[in-house]
XYZ file of C-alpha atoms in Angstrom:
530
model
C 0.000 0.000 0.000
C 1.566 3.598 -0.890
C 1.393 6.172 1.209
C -1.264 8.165 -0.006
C -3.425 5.685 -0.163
C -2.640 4.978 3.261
C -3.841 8.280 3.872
C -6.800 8.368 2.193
C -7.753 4.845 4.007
C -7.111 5.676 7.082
C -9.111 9.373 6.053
C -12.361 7.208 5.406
C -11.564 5.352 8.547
C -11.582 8.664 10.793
C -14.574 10.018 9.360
C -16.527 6.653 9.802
C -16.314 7.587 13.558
C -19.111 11.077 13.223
C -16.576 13.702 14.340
C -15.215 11.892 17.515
C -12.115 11.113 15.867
C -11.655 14.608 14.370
C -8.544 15.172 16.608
C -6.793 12.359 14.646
C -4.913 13.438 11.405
C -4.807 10.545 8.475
C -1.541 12.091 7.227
C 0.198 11.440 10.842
C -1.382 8.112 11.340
C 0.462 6.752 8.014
C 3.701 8.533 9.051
C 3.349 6.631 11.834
C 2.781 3.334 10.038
C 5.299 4.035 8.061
C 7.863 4.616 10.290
C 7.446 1.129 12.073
C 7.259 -1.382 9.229
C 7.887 -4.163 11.465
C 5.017 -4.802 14.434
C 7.201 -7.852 15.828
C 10.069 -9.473 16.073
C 8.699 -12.170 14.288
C 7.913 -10.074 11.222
C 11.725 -9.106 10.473
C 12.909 -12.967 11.408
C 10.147 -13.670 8.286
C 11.268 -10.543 5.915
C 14.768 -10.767 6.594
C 14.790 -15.045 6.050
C 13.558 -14.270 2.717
C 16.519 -11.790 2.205
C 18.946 -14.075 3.131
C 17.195 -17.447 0.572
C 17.157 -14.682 -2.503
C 21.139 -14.019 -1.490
C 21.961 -17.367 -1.129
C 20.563 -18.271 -4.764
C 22.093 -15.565 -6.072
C 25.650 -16.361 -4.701
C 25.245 -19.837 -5.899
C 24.743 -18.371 -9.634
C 27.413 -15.667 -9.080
C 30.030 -16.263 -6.605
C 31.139 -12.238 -6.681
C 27.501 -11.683 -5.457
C 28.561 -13.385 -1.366
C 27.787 -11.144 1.817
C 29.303 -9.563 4.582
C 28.643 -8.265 8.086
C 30.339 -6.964 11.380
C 29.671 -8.229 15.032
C 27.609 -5.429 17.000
C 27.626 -5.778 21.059
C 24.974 -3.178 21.323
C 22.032 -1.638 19.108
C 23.832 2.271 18.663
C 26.702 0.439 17.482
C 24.477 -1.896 14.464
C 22.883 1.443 14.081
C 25.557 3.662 12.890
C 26.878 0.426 10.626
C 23.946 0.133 8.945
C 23.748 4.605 8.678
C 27.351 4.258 7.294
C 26.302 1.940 4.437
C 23.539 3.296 3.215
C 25.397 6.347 3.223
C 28.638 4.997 1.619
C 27.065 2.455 -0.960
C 23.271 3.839 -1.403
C 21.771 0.193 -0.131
C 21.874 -2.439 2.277
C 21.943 -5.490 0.094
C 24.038 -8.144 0.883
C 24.937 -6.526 4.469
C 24.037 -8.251 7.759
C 24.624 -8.024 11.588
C 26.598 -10.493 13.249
C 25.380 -11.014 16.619
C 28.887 -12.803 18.510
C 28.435 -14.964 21.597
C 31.881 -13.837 22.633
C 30.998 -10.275 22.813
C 27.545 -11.062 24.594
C 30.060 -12.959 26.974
C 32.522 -10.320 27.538
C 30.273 -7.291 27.390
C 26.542 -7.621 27.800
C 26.667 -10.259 31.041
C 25.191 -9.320 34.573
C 27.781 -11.215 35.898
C 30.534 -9.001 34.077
C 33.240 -9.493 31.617
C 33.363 -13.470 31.031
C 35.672 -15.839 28.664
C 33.298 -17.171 25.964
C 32.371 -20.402 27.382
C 28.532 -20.267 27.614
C 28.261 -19.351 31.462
C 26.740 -15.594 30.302
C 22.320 -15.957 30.824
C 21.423 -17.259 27.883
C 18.341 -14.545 28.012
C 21.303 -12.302 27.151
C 21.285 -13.462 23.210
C 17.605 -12.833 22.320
C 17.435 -9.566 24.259
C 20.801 -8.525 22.403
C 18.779 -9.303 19.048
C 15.801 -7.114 20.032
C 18.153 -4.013 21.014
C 19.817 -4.583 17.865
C 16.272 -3.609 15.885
C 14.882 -1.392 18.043
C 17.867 0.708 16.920
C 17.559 0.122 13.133
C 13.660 0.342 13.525
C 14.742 4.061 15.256
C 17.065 4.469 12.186
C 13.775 4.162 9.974
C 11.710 6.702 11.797
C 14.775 9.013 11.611
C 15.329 8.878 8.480
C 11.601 9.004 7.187
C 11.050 11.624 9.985
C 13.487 14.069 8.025
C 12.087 13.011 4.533
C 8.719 14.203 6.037
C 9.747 17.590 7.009
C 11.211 17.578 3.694
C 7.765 16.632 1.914
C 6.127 19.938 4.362
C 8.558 22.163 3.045
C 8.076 21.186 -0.382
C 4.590 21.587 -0.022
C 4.435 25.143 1.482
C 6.633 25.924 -1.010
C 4.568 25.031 -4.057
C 7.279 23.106 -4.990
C 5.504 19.897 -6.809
C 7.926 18.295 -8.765
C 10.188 17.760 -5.368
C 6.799 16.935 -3.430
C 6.541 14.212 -5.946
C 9.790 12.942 -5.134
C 9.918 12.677 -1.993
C 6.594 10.263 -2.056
C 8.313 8.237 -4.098
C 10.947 8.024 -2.016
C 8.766 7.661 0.645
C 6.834 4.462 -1.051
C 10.400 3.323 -2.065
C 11.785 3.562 1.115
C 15.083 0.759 1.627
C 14.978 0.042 5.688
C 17.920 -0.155 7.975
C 16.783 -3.992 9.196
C 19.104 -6.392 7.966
C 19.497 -10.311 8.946
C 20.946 -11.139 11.769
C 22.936 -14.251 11.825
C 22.957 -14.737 15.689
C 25.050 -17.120 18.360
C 23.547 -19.605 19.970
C 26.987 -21.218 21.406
C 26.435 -24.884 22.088
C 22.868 -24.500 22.430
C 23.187 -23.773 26.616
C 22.065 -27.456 27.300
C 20.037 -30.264 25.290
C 18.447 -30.234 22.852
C 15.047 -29.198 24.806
C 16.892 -25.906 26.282
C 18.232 -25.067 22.551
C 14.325 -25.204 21.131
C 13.450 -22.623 23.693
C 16.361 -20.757 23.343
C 15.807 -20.197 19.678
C 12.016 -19.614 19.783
C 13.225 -16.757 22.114
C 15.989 -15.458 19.643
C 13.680 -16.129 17.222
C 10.894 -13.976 18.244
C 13.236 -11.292 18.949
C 14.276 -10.822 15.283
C 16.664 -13.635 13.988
C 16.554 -15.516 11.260
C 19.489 -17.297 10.865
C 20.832 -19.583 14.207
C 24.251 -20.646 14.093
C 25.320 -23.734 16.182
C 28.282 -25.438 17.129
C 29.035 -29.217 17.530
C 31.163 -28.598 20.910
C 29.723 -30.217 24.105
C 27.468 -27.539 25.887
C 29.316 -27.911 29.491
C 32.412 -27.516 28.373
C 32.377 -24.805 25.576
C 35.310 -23.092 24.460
C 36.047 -20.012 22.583
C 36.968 -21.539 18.498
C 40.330 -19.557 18.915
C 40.790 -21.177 22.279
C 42.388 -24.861 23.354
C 40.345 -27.225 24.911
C 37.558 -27.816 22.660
C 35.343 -30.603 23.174
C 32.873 -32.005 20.526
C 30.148 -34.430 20.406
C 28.882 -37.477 18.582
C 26.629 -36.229 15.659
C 23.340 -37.962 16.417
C 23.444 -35.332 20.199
C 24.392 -32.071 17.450
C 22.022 -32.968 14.824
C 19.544 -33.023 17.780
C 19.596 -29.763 18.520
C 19.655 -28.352 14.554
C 16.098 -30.111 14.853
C 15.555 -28.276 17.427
C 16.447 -25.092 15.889
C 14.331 -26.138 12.958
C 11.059 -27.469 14.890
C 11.292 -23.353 16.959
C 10.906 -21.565 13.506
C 8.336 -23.854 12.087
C 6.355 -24.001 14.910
C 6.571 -19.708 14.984
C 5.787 -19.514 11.194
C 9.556 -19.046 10.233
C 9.445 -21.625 7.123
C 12.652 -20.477 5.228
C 14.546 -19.802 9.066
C 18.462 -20.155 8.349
C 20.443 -23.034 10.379
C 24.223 -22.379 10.517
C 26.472 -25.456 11.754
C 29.638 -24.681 12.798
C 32.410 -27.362 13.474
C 35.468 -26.613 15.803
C 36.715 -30.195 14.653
C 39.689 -29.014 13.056
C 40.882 -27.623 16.747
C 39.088 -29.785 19.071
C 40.956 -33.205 19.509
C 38.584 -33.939 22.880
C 34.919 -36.115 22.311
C 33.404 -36.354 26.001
C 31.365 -39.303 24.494
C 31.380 -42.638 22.465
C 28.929 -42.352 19.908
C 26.239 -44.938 19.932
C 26.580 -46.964 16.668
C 24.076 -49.938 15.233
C 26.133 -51.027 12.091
C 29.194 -50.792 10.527
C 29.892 -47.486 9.028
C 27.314 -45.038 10.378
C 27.706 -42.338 11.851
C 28.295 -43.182 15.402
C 30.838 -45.474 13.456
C 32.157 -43.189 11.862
C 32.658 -40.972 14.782
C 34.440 -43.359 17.003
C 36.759 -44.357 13.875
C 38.747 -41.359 14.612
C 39.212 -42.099 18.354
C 43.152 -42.707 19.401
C 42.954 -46.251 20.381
C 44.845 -49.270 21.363
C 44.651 -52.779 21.020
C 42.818 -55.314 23.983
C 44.733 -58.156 23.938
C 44.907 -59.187 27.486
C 40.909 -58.368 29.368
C 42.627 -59.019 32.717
C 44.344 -55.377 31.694
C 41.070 -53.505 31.363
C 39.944 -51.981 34.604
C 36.269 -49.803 34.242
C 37.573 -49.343 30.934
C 35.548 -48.681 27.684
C 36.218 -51.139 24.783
C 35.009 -50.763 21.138
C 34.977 -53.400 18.202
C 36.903 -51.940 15.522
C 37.126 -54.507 12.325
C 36.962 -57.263 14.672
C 39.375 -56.163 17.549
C 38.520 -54.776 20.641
C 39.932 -51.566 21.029
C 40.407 -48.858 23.912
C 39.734 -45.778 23.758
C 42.489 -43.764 24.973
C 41.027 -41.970 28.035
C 42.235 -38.979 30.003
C 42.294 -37.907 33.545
C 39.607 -35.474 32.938
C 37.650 -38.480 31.868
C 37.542 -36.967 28.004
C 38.783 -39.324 25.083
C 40.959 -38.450 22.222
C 40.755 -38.203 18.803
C 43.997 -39.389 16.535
C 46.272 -36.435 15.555
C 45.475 -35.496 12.322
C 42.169 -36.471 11.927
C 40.186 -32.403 12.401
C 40.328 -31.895 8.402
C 37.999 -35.239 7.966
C 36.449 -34.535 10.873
C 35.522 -31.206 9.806
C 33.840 -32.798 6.293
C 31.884 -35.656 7.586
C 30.755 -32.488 10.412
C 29.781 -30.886 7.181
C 28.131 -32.949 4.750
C 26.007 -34.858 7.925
C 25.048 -31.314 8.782
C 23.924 -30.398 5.283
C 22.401 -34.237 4.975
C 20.423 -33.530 7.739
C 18.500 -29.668 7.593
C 21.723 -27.419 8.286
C 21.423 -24.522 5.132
C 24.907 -23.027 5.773
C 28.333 -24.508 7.191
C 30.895 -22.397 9.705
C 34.373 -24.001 9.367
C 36.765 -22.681 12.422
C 40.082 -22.736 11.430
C 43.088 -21.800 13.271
C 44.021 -19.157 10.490
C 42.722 -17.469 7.252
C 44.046 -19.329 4.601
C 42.025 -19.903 1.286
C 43.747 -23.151 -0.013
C 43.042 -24.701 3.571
C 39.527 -24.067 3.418
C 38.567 -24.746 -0.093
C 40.329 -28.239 0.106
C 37.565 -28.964 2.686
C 34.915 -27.636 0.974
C 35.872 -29.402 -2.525
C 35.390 -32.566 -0.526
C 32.143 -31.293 0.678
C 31.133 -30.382 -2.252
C 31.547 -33.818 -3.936
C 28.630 -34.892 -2.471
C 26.954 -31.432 -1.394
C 27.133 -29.216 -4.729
C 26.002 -26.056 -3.530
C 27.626 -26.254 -0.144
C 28.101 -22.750 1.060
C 30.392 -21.468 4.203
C 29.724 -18.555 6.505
C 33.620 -17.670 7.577
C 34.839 -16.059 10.132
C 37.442 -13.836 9.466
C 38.670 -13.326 12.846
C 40.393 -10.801 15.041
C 41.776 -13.664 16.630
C 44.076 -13.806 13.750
C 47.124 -12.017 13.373
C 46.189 -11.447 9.288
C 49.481 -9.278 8.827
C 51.484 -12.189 10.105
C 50.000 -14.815 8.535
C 49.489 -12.959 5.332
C 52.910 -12.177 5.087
C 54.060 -15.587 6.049
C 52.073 -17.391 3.195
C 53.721 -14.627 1.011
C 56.778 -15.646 2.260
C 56.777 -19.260 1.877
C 55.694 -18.601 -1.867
C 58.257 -16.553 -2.749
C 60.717 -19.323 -1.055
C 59.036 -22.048 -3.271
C 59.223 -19.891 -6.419
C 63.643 -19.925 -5.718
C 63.047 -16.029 -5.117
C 65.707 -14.335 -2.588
C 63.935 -14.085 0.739
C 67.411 -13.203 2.459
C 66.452 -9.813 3.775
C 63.347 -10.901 5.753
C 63.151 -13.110 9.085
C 59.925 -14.755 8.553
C 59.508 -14.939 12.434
C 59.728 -10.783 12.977
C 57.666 -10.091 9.788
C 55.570 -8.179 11.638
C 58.034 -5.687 11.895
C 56.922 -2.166 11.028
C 60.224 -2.072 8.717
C 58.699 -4.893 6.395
C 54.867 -2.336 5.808
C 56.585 -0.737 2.160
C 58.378 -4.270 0.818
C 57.646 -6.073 -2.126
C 56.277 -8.538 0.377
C 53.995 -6.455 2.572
C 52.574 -4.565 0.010
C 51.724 -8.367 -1.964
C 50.750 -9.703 1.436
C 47.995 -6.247 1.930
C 47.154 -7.010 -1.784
C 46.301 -10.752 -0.675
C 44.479 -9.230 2.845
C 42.586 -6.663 0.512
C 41.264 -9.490 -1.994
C 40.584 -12.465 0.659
C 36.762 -12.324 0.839
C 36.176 -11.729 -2.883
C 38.775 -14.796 -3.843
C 37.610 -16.668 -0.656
C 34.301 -16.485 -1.966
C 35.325 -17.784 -5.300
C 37.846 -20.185 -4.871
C 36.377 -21.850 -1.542
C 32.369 -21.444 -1.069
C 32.140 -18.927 1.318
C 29.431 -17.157 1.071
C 28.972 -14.672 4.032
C 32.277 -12.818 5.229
C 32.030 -11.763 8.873
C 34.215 -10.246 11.210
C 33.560 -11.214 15.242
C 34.387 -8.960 17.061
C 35.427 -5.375 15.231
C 33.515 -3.151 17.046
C 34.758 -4.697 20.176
C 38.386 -3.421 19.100
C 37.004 -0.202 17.182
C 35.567 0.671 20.237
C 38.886 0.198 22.517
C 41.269 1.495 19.721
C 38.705 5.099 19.405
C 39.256 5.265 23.267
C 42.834 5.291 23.613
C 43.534 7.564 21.133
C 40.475 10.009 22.702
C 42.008 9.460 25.967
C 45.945 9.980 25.176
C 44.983 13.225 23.205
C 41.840 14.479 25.747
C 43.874 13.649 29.038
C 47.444 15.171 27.883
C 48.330 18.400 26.165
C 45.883 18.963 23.793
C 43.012 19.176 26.290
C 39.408 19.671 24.965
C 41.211 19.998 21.084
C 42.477 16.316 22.089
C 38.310 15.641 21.086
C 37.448 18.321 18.450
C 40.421 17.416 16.070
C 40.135 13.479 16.732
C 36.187 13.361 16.434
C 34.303 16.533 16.336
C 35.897 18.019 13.581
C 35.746 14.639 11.813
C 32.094 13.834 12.771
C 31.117 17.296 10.485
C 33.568 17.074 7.476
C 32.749 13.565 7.305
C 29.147 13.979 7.287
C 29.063 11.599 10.474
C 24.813 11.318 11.520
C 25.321 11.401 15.104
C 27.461 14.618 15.238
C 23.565 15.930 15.978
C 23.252 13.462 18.594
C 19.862 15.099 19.786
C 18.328 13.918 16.527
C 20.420 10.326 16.757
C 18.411 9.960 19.778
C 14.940 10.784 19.105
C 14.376 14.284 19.568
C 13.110 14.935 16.165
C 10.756 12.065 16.399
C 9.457 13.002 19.769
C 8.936 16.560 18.625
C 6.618 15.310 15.521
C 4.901 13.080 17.967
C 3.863 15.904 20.554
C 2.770 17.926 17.266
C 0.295 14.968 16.357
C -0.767 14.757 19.577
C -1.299 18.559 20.945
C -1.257 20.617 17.683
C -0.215 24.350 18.270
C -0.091 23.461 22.325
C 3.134 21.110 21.831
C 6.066 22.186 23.519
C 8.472 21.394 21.035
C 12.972 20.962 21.766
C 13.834 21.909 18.288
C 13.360 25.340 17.878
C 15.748 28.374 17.038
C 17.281 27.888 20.709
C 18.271 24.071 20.253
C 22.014 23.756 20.100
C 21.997 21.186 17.493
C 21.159 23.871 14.948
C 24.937 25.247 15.105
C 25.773 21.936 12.986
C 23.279 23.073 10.199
C-alpha cells in the first residue's frame, strides 16, 4: 500500500467515527505506520529469512555476489553500521549483523566481563537481538522523519515536482533492518533448552541460528584450546531443534548455521552410539586414538570398542575426556559438514586456526563432492594475526618460487620495517582481496568479522584518551572526532536527533497541535551543525 493511499484509508476510517475522531490526522497516522514497518520481532525474522534465501541463490549463480557483516555488542553500534552503508554504498543489500556470543560474553553479562564459554544468561542473546532492531527500527523513523519535514517544506513551497519525489521516495523507502545471523553457542544445554532458546531469539528478530558441535558444558572459545565435541546424532539433535522453533513460529525459510570446531578440538566427552558398521556413530568413534585389547585381565572400568573385529580402547584422560587421533580435524571437519547439510543445516561455519584460502577450499571441494552447492559462513577473525600470517604465506611462496627471501626473518615479519616491501605490500594485496577470492575459490558465502567493534571501540578510546587527558586538552576531542564527525558527514554529530528528539517533537505535534512544547526550535544547540 503507498502512502497516499494509506492516507486516504485511514481518512475514510476517521470520518466513519461522526466527528469523535476529528482530533486524529490521516496524514500522521500513516507517518506513523510508516515509520514502524515491522510490528514484531517475528515479522523481520520472516522478511529478513527471505533476504537471506534470494542471497543465497544468487551467490550460488554468481560467486562475486557473497555477503558480509560486522559483530555489534549493542544496538547504537548496528545502528551507525547500517547509517554508514547506506550512506557509503546507497543500499543495504548483501549486508548483515553479526550477533557474537563472545561479545555477549565479555560485554553484555550481569555477571561481568566473562571468557566465551557459555556461562553468560542465555536470556542475554535474544534480548541482544531485540536491542539490535529497536535501533535500526529508530534508524527508519529518523530517516523518514526528516524526509517528512522535507515533503512539508516542499509543499508550502509550491514546490511539486520535489513533493513528488519525496513520495516516491517515501513508497520506495530501503529500511535499515538487515538479517541477523545470531550465536547460539552450544545451544546452553540439550536439545530441549536449545528449542526454547531459539524460539526466544527467534521472536526477537533472527533468522538465521548458528550452532556449534562442541559439548554444551564444556564450551570453548573456536580460537581457544580445549575444545570438546560431540557425537553427531546429540548435534544434529539440537539443529532439529532449531528447525522445529521456527516452524512451529511460522519461520518456514529460518536459516540453520552449523559450525564445526573439529579441526581444533581433539577432545569427544562421548562414544557415539553406533548400530552397524559405518554409520555415523561409526564413523565418529573411527577417529578415536585407540589401542589394542589383547589381554581383558588389563582392562579396569575401561571402555572397549569393536573396531574390524578387535577390541579396542579408547584412549582416556584424567579429565575423563577421550581423544581423537592427531590429524584427523580436516575429515572430521567434512563428515561435520556434509552430515550437517544431509540432515537440515542450510549453511556450514568451518573454524580454522588461520585465514588461509587453499586450507579451506580443500575442505569444501570434498564437501562439495557430495553437497554441490555447499556454502560457508567464515569467520574472518580478530583472533588472527592477518598481517602475520598474510605475510608468512607470502613468504613461503616466494621461497618455493627460488626467489631471494634473504632480507626478511619470517619470524619478525611483523616488523613495522617490512609495511613498504615487495612482500607487505603483496601480502595487503592478498588481505585486501581475501573475501572476494575466498568467496570464489572456496564457497564462502557470508564474510564476517567477530568482534570489530569490540576493538574499534577500545582502539577510538585510547587515542580520545591519550589526546583528551594530555596536552591537547578539549582539542584532544574536536580534532580526533568533532571536527571529523562534520567534514565527514558523520549522523550522530547531531546526537539530539540520533536519539529521538526529532521524532518526539513530531509526535507531541500529532498529539497537541499548536499546544506542543516542542525541543527543536531556534534555541536548540543542534542547529549550530546546520
Amino acid at each position: 500500500m503507498t502512502y497516499q493511499t494509506d492516507i486516504a484509508q485511514t481518512a475514510s476510517l476517521i470520518s466513519s467515527y461522526k466527528g469523535s475522531w476529528d482530533g486524529i490526522d490521516a496524514e500522521s497516522v500513516a507517518r506513523m505506520r510508516v515509520q514502524n514497518r515491522f510490528q514484531t520481532g517475528l515479522d523481520i525474522a520472516r522478511y529478513t529469512a527471505a533476504i537471506m534465501r534470494r542471497d543465497m541463490a544468487a551467490y550460488d549463480a554468481d560467486p562475486a555476489k557473497y555477503t558480509q557483516s560486522l559483530g555489534c555488542w549493542h544496538g547504537f553500534i548496528a545502528q551507525q553500521k547500517m547509517i554508514s552503508i547506506k550512506k557509503h554504498f546507497g543500499s543495504t543489500e548483501r549486508r548483515y549483523l553479526y550477533l557474537s556470543g563472545w561479545m555477549v560474553a565479555a560485554l553484555r553479562s550481569e555477571f561481568g566481563p566473562l571468557p566465551d564459554r557459555s556461562m553468560h544468561e542465555k536470556t542475554s542473546v535474544p534480548a541482544l537481538i531485540e536491542e539490535l532492531y529497536t535501533f535500526l527500527r529508530q534508524a527508519d523513523a529518523r530517516e523518514l522523519g526528516m524526509m517528512f519535514r522535507d515533503l512539508d517544506a516542499a509543499r508550502a513551497a509550491g514546490n511539486q515536482l520535489e513533493e513528488q519525489r519525496l513520495l516516491n521516495a517515501i513508497d520506495g523507502y530501503q529500511t535499515h533492518v538487515v538479517p541477523i545471523i545470531a550465536d547460539i553457542d552450544a545451544g546452553f544445554g540439550n536439545a530441549e533448552a536449545t528449542y526454547l532458546l531459539a524460539k526466544k531469539m527467534i521472536e526477537a528478530g533472527a533468522c538465521a541460528l548458528q550452532i556449534e558441535n562442541q559439548v554444551s558444558d564444556e564450551k570453548q572459545c573456536g580460537h581457544q584450546d580445549g575444545k570438546v565435541t560431540v557425537p553427531h546424532e546429540d548435534f544434529l539433535a539440537k539443529v532439529r531443534a532449531c528447525r522445529y522453533a521456527f516452524l512451529e513460529l511460522g519461520v518456514e525459510d529460518g536459516i540453520i548455521v552449523t559450525r564445526t570446531d573439529s579441526l581444533g578440538a581433539g577432545l569427544t566427552k562421548q562414544i557415539a552410539v553406533s548400530k552397524e558398521a559405518g554409520d555415523l556413530g561409526d564413523q565418529y568413534n573411527s577417529f578415536l586414538d585407540c589401542e589394542e585389547v589383547t589381554d581383558l585381565s588389563t582392562i579396569n572400568g575401561d571402555v572397549v570398542i569393536n573396531r574390524g573385529g578387535k577390541l579396542m580402547k579408547p584412549k582416556r584422560l584424567p579429565s575423563n575426556l577421550f581423544q581423537f587421533r592427531a590429524g584427523t580435524g580436516e575429515d572430521r571437519c567434512v563428515l561435520d559438514c556434509i552430515a550437517s547439510l544431509q540432515n537440515g543445516a542450510d549453511l556450514l561455519w568451518i573454524e580454522t586456526e588461520k585465514p588461509h584460502i587453499e586450507q579451506i577450499a580443500g575442505m569444501v571441494d570434498r564437501i562439495r563432492e557430495v553437497i554441490p552447492n555447499a556454502k560457508l559462513v567464515y569467520n574472518n577473525s580478530p583472533s588472527f594475526n592477518w598481517t602475520l600470517n598474510f605475510r608468512q604465506q607470502v613468504y613461503d611462496a616466494m621461497v618455493k618460487e627460488g626467489l631471494d627471501v634473504s632480507e626478511y626473518d619470517r619470524a619478525q615479519l611483523m616488523d613495522a620495517k617490512y609495511d613498504d616491501t615487495e612482500l607487505g605490500i603483496a601480502a595487503d594485496k592478498r588481505i585486501r582481496t581475501f573475501q572476494a577470492d575466498g568467496a570464489k575459490r572456496a564457497g564462502i558465502f557470508h564474510h564476517l568479522i567477530t568482534l570489530p567493534t569490540y576493538h574499534t571501540a577500545a582502539l577510538s578510546t585510547d587515542n580520545l584518551a591519550k589526546e583528551y587527558f594530555g596536552e591537547a586538552g578539549m582539542l584532544g576531542y574536536v580534532l580526533g572526532v568533532q571536527r571529523q564527525e562534520i567534514r565527514q558527514g558523520i549522523a550522530c554529530v547531531k546526537h539530539q536527533n540520533m536519539s529521538g528528539s526529532d521524532i518526539g517533537d513530531a509526535h507531541k505535534e500529532y498529539f497537541a497541535g499548536e499546544a506542543a512544547l516542542k525541543a527543536g526550535g531556534v534555541n536548540n544547540t543542534m542547529n549550530q551543525f546546520s
